[in-house]
Short mmCIF file of N, CA and C in Angstrom, two decimals:
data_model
loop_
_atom_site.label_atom_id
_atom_site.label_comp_id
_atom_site.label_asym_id
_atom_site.label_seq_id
_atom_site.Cartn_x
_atom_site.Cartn_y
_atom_site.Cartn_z
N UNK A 1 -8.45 12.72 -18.45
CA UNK A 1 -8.54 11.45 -17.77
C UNK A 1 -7.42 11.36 -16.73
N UNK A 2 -7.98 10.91 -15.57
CA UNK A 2 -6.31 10.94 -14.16
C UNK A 2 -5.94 9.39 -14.48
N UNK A 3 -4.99 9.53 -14.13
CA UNK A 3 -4.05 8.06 -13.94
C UNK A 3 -4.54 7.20 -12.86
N UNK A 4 -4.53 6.06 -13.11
CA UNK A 4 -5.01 5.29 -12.02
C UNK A 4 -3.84 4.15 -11.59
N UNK A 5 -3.83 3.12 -10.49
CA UNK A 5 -2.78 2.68 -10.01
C UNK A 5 -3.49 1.61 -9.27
N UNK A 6 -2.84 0.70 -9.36
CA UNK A 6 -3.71 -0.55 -8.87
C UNK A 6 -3.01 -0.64 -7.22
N UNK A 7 -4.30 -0.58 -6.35
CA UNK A 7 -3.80 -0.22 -4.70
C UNK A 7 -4.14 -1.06 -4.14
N UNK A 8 -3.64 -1.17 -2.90
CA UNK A 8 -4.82 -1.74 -1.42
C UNK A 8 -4.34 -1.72 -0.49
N UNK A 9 -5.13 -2.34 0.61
CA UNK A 9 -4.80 -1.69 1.83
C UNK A 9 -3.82 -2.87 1.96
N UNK A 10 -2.73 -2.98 3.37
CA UNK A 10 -2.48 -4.24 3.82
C UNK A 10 -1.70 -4.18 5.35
N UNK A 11 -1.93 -5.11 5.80
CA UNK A 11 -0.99 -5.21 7.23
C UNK A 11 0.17 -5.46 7.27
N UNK A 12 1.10 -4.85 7.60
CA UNK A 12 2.77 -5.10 7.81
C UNK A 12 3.01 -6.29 8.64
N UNK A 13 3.01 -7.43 8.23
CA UNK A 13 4.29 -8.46 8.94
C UNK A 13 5.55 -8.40 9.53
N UNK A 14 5.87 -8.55 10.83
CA UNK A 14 7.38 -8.30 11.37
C UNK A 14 8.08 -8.98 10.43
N UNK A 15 9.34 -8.61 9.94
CA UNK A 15 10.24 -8.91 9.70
C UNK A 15 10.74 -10.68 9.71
N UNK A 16 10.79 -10.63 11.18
CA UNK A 16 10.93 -12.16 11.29
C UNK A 16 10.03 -13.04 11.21
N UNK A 17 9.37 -12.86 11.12
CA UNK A 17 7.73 -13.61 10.43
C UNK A 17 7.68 -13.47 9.24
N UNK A 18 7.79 -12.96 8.09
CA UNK A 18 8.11 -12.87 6.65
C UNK A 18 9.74 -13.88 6.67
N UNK A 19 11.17 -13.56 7.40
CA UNK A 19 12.07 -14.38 7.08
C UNK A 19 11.58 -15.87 7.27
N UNK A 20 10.50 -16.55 8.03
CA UNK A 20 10.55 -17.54 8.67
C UNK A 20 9.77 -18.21 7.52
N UNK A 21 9.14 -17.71 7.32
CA UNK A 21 8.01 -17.68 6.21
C UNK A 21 8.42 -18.18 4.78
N UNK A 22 9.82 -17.41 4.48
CA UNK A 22 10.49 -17.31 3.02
C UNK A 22 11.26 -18.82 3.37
N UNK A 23 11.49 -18.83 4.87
CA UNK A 23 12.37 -20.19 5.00
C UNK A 23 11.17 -21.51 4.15
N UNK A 24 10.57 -21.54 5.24
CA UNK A 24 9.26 -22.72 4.83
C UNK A 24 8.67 -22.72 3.82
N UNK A 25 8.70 -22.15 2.87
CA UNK A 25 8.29 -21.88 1.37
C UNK A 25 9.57 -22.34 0.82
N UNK A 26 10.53 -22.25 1.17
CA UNK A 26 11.94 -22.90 0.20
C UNK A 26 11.96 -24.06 0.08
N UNK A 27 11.42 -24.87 1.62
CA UNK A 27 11.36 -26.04 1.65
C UNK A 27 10.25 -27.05 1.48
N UNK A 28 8.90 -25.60 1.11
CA UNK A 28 7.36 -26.20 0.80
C UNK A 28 7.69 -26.56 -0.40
N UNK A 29 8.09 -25.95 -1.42
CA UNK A 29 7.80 -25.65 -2.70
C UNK A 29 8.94 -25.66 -3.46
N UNK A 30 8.99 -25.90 -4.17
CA UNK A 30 10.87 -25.56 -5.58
C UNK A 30 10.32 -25.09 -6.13
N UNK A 31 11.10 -23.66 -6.42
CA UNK A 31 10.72 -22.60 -7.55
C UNK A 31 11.47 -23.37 -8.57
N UNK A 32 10.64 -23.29 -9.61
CA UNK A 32 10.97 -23.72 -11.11
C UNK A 32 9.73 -23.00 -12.34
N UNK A 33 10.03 -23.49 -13.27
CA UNK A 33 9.31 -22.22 -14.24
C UNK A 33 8.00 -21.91 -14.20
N UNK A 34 6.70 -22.90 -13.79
CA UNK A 34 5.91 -22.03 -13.66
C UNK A 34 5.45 -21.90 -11.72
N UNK A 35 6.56 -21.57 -10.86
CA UNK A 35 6.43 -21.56 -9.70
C UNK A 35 6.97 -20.29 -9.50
N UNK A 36 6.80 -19.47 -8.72
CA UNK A 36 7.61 -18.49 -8.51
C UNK A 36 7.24 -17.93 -6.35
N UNK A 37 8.24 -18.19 -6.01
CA UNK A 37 7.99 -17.63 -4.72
C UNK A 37 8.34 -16.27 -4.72
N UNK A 38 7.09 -15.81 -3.09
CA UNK A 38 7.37 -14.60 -2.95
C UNK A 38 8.67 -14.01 -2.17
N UNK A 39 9.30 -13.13 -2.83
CA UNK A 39 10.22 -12.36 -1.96
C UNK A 39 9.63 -12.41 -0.12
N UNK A 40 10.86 -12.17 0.95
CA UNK A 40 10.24 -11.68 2.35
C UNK A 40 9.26 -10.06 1.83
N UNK A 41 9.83 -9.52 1.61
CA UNK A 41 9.62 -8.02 1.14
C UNK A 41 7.95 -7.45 0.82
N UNK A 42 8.03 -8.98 -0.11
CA UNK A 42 6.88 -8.60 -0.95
C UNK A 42 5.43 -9.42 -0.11
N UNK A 43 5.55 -9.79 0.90
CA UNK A 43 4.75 -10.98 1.45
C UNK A 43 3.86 -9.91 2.90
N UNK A 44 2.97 -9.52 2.79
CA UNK A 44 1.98 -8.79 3.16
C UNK A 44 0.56 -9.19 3.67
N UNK A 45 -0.06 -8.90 4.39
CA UNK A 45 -1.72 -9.48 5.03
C UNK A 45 -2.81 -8.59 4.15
N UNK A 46 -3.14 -9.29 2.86
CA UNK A 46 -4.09 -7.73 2.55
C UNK A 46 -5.38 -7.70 3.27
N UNK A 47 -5.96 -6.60 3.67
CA UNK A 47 -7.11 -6.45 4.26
C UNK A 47 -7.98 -6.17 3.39
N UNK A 48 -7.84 -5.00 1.98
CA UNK A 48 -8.52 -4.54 1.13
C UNK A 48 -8.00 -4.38 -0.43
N UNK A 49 -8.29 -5.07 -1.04
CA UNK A 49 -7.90 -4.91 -2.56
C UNK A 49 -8.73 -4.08 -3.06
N UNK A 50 -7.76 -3.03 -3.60
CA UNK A 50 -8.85 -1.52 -4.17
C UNK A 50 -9.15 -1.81 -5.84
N UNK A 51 -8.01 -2.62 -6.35
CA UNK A 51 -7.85 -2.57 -8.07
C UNK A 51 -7.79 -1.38 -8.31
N UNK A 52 -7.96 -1.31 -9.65
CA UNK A 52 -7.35 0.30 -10.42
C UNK A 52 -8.37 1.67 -9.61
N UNK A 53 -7.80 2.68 -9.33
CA UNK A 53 -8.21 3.50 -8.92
C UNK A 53 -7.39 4.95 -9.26
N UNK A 54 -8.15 6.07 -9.14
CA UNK A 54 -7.44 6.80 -9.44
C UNK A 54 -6.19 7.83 -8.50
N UNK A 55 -5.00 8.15 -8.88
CA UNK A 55 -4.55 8.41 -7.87
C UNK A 55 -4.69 9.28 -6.90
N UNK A 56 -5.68 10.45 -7.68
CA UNK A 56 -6.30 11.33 -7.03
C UNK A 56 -6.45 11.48 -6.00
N UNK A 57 -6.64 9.88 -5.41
CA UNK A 57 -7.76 9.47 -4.07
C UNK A 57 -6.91 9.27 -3.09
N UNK A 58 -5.60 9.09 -3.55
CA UNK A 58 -4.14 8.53 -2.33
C UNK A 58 -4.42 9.03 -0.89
N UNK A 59 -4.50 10.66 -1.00
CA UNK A 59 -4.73 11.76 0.09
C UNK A 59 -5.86 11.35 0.96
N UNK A 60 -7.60 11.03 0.13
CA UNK A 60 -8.63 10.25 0.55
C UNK A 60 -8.24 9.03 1.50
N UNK A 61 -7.77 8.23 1.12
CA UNK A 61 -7.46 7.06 1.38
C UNK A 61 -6.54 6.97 2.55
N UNK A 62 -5.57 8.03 2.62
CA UNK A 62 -4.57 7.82 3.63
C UNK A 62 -5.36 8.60 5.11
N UNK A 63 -6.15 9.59 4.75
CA UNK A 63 -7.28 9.85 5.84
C UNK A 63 -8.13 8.76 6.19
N UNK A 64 -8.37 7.84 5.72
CA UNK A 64 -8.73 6.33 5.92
C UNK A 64 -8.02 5.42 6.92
N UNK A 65 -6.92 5.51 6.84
CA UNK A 65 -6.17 4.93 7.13
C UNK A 65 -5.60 5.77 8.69
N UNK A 66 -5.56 6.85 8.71
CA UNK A 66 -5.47 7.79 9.81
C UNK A 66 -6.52 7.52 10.46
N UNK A 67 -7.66 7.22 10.12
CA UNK A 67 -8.90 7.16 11.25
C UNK A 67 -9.30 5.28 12.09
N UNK A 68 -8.28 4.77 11.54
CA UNK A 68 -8.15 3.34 11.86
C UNK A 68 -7.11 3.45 12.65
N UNK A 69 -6.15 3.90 13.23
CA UNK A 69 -4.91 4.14 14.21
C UNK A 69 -5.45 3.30 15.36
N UNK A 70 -6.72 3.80 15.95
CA UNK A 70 -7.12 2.70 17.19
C UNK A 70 -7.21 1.29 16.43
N UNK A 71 -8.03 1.01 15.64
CA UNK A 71 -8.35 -0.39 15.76
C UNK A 71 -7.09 -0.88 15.53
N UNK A 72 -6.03 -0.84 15.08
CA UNK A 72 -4.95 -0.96 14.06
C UNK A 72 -3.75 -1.34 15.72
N UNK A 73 -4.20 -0.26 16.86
CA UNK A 73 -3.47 -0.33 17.87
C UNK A 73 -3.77 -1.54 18.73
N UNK A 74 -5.59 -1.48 18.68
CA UNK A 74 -6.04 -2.90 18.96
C UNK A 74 -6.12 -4.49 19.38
N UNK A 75 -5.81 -4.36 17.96
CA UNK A 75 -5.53 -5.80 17.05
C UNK A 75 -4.62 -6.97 18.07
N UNK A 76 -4.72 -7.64 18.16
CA UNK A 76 -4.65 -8.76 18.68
C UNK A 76 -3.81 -10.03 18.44
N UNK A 77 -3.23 -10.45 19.25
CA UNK A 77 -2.12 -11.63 19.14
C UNK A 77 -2.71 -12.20 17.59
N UNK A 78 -1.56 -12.66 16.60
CA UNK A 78 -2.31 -13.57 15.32
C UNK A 78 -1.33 -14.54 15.14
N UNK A 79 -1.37 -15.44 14.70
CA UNK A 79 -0.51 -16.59 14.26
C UNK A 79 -0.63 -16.85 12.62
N UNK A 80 0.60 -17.85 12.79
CA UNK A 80 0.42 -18.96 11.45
C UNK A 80 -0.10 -19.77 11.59
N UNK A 81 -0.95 -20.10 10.37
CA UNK A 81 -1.55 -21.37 10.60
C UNK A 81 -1.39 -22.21 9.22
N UNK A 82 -2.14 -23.08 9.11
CA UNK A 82 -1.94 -23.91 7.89
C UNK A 82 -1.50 -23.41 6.53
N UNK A 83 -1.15 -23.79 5.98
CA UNK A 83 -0.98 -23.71 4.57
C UNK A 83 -2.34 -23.78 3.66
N UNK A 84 -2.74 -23.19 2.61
CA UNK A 84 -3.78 -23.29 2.22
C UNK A 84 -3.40 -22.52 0.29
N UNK A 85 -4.56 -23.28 -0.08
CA UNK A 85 -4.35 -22.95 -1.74
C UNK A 85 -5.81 -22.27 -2.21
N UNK A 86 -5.22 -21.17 -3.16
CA UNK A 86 -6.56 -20.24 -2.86
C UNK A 86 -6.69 -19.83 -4.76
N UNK A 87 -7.63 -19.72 -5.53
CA UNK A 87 -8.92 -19.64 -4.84
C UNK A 87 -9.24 -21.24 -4.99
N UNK A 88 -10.41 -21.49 -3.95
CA UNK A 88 -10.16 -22.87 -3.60
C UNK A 88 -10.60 -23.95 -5.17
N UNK A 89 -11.22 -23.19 -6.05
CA UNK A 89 -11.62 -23.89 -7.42
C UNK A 89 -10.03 -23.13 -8.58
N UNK A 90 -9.39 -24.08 -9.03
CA UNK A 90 -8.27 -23.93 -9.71
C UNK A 90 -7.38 -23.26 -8.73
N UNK A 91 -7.07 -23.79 -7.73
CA UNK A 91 -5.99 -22.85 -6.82
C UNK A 91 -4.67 -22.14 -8.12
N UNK A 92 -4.26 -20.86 -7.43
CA UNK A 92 -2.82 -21.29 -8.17
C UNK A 92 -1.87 -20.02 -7.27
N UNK A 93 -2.17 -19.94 -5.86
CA UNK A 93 -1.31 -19.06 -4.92
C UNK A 93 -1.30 -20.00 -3.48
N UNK A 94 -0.69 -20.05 -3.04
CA UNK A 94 0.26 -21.04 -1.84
C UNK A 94 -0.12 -19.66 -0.86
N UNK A 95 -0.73 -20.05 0.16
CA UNK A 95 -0.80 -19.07 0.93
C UNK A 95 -0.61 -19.98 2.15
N UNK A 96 -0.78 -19.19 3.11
CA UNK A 96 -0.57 -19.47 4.66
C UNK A 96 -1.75 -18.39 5.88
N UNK A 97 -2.07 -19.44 6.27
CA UNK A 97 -3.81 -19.13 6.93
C UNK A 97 -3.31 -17.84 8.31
N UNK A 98 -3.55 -16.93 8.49
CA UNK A 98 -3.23 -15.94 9.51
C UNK A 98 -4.42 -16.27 10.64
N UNK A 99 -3.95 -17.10 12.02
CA UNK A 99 -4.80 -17.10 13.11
C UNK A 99 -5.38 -15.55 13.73
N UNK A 100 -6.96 -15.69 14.32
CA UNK A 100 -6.95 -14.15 14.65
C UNK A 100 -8.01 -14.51 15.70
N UNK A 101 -7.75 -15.29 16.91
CA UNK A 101 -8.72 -15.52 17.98
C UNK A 101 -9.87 -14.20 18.21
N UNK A 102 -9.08 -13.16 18.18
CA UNK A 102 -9.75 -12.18 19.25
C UNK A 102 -10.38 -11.42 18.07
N UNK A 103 -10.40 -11.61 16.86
CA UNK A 103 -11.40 -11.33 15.40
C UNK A 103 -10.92 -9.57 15.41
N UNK A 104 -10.09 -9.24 15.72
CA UNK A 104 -9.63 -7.83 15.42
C UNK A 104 -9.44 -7.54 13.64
N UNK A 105 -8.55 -8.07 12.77
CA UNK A 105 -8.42 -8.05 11.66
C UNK A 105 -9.80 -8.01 11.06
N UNK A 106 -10.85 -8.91 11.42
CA UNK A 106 -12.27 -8.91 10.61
C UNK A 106 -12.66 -7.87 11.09
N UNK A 107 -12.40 -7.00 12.48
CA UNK A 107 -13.21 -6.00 12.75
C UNK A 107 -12.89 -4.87 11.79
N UNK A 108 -11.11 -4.95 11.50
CA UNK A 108 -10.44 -3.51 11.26
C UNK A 108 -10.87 -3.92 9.17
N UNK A 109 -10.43 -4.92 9.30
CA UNK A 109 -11.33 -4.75 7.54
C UNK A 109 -12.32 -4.87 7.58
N UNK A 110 -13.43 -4.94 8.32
CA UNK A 110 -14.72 -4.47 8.08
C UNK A 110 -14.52 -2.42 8.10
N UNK A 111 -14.01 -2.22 8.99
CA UNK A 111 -13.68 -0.86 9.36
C UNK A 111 -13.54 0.12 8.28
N UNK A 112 -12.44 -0.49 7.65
CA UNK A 112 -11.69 -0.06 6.30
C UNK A 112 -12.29 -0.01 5.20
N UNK A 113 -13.35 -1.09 5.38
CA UNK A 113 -14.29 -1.44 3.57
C UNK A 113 -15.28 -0.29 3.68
N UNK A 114 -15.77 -0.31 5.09
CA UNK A 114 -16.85 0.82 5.58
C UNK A 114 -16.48 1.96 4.62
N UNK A 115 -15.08 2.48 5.39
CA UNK A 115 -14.90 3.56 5.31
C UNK A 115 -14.62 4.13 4.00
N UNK A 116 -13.95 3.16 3.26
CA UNK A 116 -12.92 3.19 1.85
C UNK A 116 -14.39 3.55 1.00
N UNK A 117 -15.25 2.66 1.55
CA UNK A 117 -16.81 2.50 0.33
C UNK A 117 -16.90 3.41 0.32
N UNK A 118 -17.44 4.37 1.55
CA UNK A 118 -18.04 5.77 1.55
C UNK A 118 -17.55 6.68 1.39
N UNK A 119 -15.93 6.67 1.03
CA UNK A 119 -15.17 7.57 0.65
C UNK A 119 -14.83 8.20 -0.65
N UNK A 120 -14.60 6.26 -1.45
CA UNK A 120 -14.21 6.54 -2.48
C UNK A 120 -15.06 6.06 -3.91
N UNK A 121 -16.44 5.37 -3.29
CA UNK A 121 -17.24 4.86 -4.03
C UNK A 121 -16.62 3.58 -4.05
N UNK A 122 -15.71 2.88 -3.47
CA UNK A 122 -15.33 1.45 -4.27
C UNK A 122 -16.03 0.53 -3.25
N UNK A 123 -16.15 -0.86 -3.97
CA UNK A 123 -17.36 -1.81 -4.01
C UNK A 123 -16.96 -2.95 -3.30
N UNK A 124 -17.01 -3.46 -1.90
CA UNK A 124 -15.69 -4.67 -1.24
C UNK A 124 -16.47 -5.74 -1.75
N UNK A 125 -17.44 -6.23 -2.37
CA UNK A 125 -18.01 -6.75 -2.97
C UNK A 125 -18.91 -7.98 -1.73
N UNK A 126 -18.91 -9.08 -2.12
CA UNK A 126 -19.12 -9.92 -0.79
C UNK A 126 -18.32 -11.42 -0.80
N UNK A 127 -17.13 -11.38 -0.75
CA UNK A 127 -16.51 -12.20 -0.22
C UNK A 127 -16.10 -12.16 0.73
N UNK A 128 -16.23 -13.47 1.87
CA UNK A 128 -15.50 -13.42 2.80
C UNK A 128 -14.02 -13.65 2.87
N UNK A 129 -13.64 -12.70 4.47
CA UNK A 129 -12.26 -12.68 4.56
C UNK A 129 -11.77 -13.57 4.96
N UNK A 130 -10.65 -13.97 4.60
CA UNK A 130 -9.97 -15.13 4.80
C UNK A 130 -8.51 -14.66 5.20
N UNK A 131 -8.13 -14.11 6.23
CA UNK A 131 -6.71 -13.84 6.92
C UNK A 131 -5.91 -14.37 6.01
N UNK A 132 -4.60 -14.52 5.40
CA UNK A 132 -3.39 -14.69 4.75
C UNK A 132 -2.82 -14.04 4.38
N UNK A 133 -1.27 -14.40 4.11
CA UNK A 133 -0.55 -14.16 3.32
C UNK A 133 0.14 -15.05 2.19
N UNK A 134 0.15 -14.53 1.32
CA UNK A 134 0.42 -15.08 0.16
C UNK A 134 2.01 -15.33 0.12
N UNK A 135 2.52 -16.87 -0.15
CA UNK A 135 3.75 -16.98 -0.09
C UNK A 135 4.39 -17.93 -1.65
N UNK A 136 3.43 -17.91 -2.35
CA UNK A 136 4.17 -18.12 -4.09
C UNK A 136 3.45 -18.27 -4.49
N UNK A 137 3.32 -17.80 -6.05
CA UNK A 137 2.15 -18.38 -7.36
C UNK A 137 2.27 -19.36 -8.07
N UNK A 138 1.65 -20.16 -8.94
CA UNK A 138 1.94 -20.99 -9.70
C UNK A 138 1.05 -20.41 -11.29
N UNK A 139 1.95 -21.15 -11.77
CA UNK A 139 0.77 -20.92 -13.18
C UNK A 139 -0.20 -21.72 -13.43
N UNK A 140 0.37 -22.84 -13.13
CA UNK A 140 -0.98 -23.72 -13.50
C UNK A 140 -1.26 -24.52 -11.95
N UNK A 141 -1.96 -25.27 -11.59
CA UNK A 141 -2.73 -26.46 -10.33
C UNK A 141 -2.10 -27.35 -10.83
N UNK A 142 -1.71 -27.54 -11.80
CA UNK A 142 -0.93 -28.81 -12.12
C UNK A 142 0.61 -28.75 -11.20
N UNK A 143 1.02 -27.82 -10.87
CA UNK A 143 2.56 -27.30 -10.18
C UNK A 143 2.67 -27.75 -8.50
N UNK A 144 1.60 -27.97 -8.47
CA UNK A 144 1.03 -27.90 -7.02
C UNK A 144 1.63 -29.07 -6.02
N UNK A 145 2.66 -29.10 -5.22
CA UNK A 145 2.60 -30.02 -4.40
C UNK A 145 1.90 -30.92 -3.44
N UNK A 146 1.59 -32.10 -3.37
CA UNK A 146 0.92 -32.88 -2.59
C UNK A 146 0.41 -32.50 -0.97
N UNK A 147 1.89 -32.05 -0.48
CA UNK A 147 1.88 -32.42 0.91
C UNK A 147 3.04 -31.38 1.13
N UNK A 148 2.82 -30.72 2.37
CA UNK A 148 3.56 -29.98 3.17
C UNK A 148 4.21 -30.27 4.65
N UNK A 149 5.48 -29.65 5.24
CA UNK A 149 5.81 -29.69 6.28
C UNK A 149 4.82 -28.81 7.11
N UNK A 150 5.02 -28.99 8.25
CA UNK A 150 4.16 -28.18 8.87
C UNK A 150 4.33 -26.37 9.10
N UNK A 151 3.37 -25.56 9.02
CA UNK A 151 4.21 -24.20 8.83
C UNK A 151 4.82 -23.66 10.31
N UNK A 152 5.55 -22.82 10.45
CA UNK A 152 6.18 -22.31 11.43
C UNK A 152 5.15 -22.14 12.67
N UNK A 153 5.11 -21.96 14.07
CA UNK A 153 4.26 -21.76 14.71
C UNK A 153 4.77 -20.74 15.51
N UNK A 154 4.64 -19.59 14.75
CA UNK A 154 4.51 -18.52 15.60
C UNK A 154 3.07 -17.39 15.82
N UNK A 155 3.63 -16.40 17.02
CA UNK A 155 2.64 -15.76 17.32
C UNK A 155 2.99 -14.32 17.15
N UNK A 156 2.69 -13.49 16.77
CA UNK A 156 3.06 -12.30 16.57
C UNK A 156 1.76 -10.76 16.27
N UNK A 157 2.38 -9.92 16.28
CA UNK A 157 1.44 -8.71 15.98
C UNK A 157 1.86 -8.19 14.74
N UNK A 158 0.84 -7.35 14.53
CA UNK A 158 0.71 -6.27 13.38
C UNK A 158 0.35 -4.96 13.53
N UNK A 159 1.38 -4.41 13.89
CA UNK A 159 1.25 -3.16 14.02
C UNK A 159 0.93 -1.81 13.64
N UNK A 160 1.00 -2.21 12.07
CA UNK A 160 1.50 -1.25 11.42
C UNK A 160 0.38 -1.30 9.76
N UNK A 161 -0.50 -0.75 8.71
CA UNK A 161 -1.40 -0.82 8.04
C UNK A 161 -0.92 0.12 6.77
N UNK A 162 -0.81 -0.44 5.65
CA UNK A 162 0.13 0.69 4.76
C UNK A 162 -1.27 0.66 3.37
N UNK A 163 -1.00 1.57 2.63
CA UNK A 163 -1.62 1.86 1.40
C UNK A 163 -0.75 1.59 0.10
N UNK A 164 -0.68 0.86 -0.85
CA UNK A 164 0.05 -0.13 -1.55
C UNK A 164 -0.72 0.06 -2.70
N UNK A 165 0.71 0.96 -3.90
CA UNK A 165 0.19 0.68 -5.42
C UNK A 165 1.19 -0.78 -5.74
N UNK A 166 0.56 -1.25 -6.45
CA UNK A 166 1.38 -2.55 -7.22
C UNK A 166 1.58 -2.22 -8.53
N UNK A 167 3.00 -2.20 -8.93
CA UNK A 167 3.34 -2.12 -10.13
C UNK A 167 3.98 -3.48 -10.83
N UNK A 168 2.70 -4.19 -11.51
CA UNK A 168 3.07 -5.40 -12.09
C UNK A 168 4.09 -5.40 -13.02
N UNK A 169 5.36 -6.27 -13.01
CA UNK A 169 6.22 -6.52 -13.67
C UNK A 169 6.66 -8.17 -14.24
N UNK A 170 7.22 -8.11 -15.51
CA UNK A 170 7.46 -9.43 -15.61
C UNK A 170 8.29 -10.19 -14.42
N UNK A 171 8.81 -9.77 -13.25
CA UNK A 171 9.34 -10.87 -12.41
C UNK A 171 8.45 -10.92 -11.50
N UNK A 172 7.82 -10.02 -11.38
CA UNK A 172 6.35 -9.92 -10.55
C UNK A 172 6.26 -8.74 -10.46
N UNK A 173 5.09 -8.66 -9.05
CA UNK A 173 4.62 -7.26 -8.49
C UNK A 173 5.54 -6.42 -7.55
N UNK A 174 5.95 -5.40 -7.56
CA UNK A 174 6.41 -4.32 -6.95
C UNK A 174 5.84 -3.57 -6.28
N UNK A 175 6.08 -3.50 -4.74
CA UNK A 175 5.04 -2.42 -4.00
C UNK A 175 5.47 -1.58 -3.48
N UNK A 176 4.85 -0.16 -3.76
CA UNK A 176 5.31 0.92 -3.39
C UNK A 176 4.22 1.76 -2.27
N UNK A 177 4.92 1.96 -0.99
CA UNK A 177 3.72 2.77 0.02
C UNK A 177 3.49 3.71 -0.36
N UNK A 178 2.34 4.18 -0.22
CA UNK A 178 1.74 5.30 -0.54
C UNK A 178 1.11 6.16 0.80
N UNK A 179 1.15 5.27 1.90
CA UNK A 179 0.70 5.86 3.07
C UNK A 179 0.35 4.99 4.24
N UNK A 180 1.03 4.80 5.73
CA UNK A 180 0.56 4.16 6.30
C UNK A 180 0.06 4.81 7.81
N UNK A 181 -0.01 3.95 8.78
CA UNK A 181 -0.59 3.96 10.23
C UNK A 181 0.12 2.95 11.08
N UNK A 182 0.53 3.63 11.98
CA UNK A 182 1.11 2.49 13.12
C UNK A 182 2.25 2.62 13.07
N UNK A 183 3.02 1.10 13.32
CA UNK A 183 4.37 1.14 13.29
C UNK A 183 4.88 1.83 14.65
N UNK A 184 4.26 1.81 15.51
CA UNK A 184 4.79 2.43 17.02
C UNK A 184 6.12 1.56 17.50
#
């Protein structure tokens, strides 16, 4: 039996767009026990959640990811946008809505699901995409604040598309690259 590793794809956030981010979440939300915000570090655009897979496929996958370099170069001015609580029945993750006028991100994860499907057999199922990043969990909807400041309004790119095992831990998830694209 091979080892498997819970992966996915995701888009790299500049730097200062994750700090700005960690700011407005300090002041959205108070971490307290069942709240937990995300690290800058850990705060990512996923395009594709693979779940357990085997690692076998890393090599597969990162040729995936090599053949997306154009769209990935593409991609198109994106913003912040609202704050939003997901999934929308029992929310219990604080996210923040990623603007994408010029629909590049829906093109390049359509791109990716294409490709990942026919590669690796895995199933993107049919939910639609919903641009974000995730900026704290809660345990319960009961934790949930009323009302927010408004989120930062910036505009920025994404340059850069990495391959991501998550190694769940009791303070949370840990992500380790496994392979990316971009970053010019």
């Amino acid at each position: 039996m091979s080892e498997t590793a819970r992966l996915f794809v995701a888009g790299v956030l500049p730097e200062a767009v994750r700090a700005e981010l960690a700011r407005w979440t300090r002041g959205a939300i108070a971490e307290r026990g069942g709240v937990r915000r995300m690290a800058p570090q850990a705060m990512h655009l996923t395009l594709c959640f693979l779940g357990e897979q085997p690692l076998a496929c890393v090599d597969e996958l990162a040729g995936v990811l090599g053949s997306a370099a154009e769209a990935v170069a593409a991609l198109g001015e994106l913003s912040l946008g609202a704050p939003l609580w997901l999934p929308p029945r029992r929310p219990r993750v604080l996210a923040v809505a990623i603007g994408d006028p010029a629909g590049g991100l829906g093109e390049l994860r359509a791109q990716l699901a294409g490709e990942i499907a026919a590669t690796i057999g895995w199933d993107p199922g049919s939910q639609r995409f919903r641009p974000h990043v995730t900026v704290a969990r809660m345990r319960s909807a009961s934790e949930r604040p009323a009302a927010f400041e408004p989120t930062p309004q910036l505009h920025f790119s994404c340059d850069k598309v990495v391959l991501l095992r998550s190694h769940l831990e009791p303070a949370g998830a840990r992500y380790e690259e496994l392979a990316s694209v971009g970053g010019w």
